[in-house]
Short mmCIF file of C-alpha atoms in Angstrom, two decimals:
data_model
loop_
_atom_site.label_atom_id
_atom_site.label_comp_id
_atom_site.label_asym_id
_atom_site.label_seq_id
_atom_site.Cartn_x
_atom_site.Cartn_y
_atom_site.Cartn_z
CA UNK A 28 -8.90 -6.69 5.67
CA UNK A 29 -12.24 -8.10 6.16
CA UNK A 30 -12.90 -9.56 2.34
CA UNK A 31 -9.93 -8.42 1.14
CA UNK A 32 -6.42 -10.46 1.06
CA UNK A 33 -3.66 -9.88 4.05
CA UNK A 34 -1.30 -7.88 2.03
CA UNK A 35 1.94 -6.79 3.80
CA UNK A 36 2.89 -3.27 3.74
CA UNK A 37 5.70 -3.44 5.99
CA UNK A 38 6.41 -6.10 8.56
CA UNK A 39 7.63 -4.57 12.39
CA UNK A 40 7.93 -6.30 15.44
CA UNK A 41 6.82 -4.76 18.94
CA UNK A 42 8.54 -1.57 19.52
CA UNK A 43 11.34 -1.52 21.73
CA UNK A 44 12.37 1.23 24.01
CA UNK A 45 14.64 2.92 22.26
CA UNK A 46 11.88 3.13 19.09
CA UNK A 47 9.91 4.59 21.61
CA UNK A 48 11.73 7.01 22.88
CA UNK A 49 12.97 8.28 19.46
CA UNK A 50 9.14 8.58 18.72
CA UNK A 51 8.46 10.74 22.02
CA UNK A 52 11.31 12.79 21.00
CA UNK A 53 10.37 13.37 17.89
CA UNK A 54 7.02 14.12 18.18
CA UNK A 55 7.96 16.90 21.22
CA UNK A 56 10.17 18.45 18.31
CA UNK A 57 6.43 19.33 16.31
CA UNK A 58 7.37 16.83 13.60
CA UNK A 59 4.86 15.30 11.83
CA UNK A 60 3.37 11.92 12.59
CA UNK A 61 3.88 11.15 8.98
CA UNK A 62 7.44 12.09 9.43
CA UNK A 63 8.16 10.09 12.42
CA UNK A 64 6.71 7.07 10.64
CA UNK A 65 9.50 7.88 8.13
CA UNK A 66 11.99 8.27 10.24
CA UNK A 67 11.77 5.11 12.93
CA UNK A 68 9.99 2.94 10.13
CA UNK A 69 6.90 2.09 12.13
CA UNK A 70 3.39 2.26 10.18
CA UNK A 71 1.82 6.28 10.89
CA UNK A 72 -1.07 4.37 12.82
CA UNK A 73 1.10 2.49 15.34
CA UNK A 74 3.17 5.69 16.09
CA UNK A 75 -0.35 7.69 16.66
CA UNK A 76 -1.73 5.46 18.86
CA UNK A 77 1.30 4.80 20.72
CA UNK A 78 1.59 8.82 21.49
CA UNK A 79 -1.88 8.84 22.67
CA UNK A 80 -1.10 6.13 24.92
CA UNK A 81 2.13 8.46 25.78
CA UNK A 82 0.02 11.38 26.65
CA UNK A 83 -2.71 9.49 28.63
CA UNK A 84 -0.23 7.82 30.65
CA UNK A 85 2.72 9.83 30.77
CA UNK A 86 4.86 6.52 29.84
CA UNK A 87 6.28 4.82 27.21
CA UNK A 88 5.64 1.30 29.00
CA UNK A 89 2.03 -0.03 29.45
CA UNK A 90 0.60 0.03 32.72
CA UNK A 91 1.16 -3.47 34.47
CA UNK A 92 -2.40 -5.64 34.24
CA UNK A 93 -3.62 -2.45 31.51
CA UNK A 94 -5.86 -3.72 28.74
CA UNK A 95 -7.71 -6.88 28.32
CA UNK A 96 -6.22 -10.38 28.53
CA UNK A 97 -4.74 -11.67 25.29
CA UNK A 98 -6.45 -13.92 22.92
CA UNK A 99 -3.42 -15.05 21.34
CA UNK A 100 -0.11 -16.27 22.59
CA UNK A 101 3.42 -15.61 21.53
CA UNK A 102 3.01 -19.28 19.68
CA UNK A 103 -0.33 -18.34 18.78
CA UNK A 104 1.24 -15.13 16.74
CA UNK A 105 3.24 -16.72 15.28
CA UNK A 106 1.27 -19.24 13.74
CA UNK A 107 -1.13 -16.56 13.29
CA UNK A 108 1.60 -14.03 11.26
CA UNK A 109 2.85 -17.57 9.31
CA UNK A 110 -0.05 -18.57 7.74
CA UNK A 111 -0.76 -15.33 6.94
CA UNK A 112 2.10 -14.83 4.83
CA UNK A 113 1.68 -18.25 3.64
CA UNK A 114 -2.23 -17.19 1.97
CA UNK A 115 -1.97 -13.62 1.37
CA UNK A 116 -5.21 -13.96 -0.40
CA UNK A 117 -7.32 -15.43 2.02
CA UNK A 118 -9.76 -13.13 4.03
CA UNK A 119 -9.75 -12.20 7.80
CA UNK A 120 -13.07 -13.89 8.77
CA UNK A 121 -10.92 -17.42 6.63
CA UNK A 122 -8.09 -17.05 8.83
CA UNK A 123 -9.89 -16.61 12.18
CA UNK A 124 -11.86 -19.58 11.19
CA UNK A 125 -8.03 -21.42 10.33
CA UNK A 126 -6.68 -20.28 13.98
CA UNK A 127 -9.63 -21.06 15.57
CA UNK A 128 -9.38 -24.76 14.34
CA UNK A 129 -4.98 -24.74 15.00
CA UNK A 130 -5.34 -23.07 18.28
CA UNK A 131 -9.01 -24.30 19.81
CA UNK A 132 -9.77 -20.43 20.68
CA UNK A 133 -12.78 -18.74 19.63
CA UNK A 134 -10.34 -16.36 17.18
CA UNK A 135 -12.37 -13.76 15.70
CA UNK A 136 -11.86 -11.30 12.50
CA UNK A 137 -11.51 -8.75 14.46
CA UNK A 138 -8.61 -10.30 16.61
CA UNK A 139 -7.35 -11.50 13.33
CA UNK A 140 -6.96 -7.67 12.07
CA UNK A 141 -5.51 -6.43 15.12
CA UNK A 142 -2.87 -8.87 15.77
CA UNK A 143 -1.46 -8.85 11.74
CA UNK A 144 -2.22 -4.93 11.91
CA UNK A 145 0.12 -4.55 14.93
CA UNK A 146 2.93 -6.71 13.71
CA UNK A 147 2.69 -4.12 10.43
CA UNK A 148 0.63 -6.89 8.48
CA UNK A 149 -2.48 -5.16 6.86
CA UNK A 150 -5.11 -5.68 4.28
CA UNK A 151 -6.02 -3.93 1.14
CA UNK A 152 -9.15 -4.11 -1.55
CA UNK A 153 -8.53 -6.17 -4.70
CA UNK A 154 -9.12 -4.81 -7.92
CA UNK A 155 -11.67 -6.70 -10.18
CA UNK A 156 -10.05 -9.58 -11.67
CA UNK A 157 -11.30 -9.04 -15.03
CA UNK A 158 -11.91 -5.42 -17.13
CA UNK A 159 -15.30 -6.54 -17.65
CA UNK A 160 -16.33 -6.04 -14.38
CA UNK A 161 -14.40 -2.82 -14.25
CA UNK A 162 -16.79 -1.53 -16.54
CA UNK A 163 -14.17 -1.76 -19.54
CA UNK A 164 -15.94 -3.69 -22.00
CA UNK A 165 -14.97 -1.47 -25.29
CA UNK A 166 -11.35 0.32 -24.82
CA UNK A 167 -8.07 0.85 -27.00
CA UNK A 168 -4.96 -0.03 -25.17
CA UNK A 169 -2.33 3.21 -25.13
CA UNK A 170 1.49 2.50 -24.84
CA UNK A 171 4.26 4.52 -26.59
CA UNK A 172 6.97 1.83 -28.88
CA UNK A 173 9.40 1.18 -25.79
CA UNK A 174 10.89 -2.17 -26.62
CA UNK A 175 9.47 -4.20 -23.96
CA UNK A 176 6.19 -3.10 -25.41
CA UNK A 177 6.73 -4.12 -28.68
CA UNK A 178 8.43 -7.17 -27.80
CA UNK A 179 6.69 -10.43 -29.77
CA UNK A 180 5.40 -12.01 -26.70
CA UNK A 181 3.31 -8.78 -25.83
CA UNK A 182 1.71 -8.18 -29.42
CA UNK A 183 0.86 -11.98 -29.82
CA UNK A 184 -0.55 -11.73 -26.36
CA UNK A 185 -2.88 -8.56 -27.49
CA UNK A 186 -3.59 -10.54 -30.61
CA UNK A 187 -4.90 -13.68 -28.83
CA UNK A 188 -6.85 -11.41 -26.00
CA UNK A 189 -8.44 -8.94 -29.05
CA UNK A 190 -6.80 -6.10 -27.48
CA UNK A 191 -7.30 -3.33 -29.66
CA UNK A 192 -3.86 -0.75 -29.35
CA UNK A 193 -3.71 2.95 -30.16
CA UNK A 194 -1.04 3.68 -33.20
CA UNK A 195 1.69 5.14 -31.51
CA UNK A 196 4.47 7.54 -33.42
CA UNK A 197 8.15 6.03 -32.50
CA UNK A 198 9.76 8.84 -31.69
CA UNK A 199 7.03 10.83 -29.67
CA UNK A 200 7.36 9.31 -26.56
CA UNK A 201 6.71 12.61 -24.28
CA UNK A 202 2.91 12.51 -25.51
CA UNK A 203 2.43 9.24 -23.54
CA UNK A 204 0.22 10.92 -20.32
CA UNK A 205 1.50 8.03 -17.70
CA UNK A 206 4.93 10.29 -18.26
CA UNK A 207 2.63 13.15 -16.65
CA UNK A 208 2.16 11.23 -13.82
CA UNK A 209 5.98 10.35 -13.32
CA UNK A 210 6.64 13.75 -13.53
CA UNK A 211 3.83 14.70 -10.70
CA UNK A 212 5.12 11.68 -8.35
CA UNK A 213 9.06 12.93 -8.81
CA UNK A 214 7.76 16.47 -7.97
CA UNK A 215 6.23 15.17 -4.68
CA UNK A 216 9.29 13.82 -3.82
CA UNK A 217 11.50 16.55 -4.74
CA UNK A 218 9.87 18.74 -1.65
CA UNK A 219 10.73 15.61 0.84
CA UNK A 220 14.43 15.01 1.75
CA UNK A 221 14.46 11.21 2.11
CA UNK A 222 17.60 9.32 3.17
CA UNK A 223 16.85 5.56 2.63
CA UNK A 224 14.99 3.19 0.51
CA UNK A 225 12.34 2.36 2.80
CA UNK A 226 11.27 5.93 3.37
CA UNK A 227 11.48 6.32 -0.78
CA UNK A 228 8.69 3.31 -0.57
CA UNK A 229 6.74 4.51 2.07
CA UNK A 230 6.31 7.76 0.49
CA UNK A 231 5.95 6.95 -3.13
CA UNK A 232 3.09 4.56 -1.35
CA UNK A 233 1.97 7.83 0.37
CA UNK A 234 1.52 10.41 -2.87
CA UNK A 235 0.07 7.14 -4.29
CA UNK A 236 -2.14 6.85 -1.73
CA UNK A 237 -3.25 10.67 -1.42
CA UNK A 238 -2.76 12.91 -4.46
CA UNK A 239 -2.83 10.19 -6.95
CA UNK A 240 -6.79 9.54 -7.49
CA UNK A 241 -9.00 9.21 -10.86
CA UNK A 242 -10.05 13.21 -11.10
CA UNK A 243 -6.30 13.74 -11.61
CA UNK A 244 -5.17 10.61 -13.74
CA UNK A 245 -8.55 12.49 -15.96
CA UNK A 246 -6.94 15.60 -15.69
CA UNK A 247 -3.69 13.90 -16.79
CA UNK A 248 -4.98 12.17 -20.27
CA UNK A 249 -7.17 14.96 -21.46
CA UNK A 250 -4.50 17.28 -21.10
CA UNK A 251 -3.02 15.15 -23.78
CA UNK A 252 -5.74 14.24 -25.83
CA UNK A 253 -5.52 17.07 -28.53
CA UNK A 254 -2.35 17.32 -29.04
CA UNK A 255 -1.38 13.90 -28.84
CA UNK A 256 -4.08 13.14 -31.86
CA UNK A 257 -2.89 16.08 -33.81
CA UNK A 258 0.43 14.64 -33.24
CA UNK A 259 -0.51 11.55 -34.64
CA UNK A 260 -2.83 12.59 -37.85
#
C-alpha cells in the first residue's frame, strides 16, 4: 500500500464465531489455507494468521487485555475505511496524514495498512501511466477483427494516438495468442470445483496472480509468431 493506491480486493468485516469455527474445522480436515479462503470468503492472510492465533492459544476468541491498545476507534474505522473508498488512489502515508488531521491521533502508515488490510481493504502497485515509461516507445498494436475492435471510435482513436496495428486476417481469429492465455486460465479452473461467483473471482485473481507472469505471456506469443505470419503472407 505504501505508494500505491488502496485498492479493494474484497471488503469483510471482523469474523464472527461461526466464520471461525468453520475455519478451525476446516483447516483440522488438511484443507488448504487457500481453500478455506474460498470457502468462508475471508482473504488467505486473515485465515492464516487467525489459525496461528488458534494454535498458540487454543481459542478462537482473543485473550481478554491480549495485544496492544487500539489506535483507532470503531468511529475512527469507519472514517478511516470511508475515505478510503472515497480516494482509492491516494497513498497510505496521505491517508494517515488525512486521519491524523480528522481524528487528532498520531495515525501512522503502518496503522493505516493494518486497519484497511483487516477489514479486507488492501493496496496494489500501479502500472505506469503512460507506455513510454513502460519502455514501449516503438510497438504495433495486435487485435484480431472482433467488432468492438473495429468499431469507428477505436480506429479513429488509434489514428489520433499514431497507433500503429498489425493487419489481421478476418476469419483467423484462433492465431490471436491472448486466446492462448484464455485457454491456460479455463484449464486452471477446470481442476478446481468452484460453487459461487466470488470463489470464480478469487481464483481467476489467484492463477492471475501465480502462473500468469511475463516468461509465460513470452512463451504464449512466440509460440504464435511463425505461424501466425505465415498465416498472414
Amino acid at each position: 500500500m505504501t505508494g500505491s493506491p488502496c485498492l479493494r480486493i474484497q471488503k469483510k468485516k471482523h469474523m464472527d464465531d461461526f466464520t471461525k469455527g468453520k475455519i478451525i474445522a476446516l483447516y483440522e480436515t488438511k484443507m488448504t489455507l487457500r481453500a478455506i479462503s474460498l470457502k468462508v470468503g475471508v482473504h488467505e492472510a486473515t485465515v492464516s494468521n487467525f489459525i496461528q492465533r488458534y494454535k498458540k492459544n487454543g481459542t478462537i476468541h482473543r485473550k481478554p487485555g491480549s495485544g496492544r491498545p487500539k489506535i483507532l476507534d470503531k468511529n475512527d474505522l469507519k472514517e478511516l475505511i470511508k475515505y478510503s473508498e472515497e480516494n482509492p488512489t491516494k497513498t497510505s502515508k496521505e491517508i494517515s496524514s488525512e486521519m491524523t488531521k480528522l481524528t487528532n491521533k498520531a495515525i501512522s502508515s503502518r496503522t493505516v495498512i493494518r486497519n484497511l488490510n483487516e477489514n479486507g481493504i488492501f493496496g496494489l502497485n500501479s502500472l505506469p501511466r503512460s507506455v513510454a515509461k513502460m519502455g514501449l516507445n516503438d510497438f504495433v498494436f495486435q487485435q484480431d477483427n472482433a467488432p468492438c475492435h473495429t468499431a469507428k471510435l477505436i480506429m479513429n482513436y488509434f489514428d489520433k494516438e499514431n497507433i500503429k496495428t498489425l493487419d489481421w486476417p478476418s476469419q483467423l481469429p484462433d492465431l490471436n495468442p491472448i486466446e492462448h492465455l484464455w485457454a491456460h486460465i479455463k484449464a486452471e479452473l477446470s481442476k478446481i470445483d468452484l460453487k459461487n461467483a466470488e470463489e470464480l473471482k478469487q481464483e481467476l485473481l489467484h492463477i492471475w496472480g501465480n502462473t500468469v507472469n511475463p516468461r509465460k505471456l513470452a512463451i504464449f506469443v512466440i509460440s504464435e509468431t511463425s505461424f501466425s505470419f505465415s498465416a498472414l503472407q
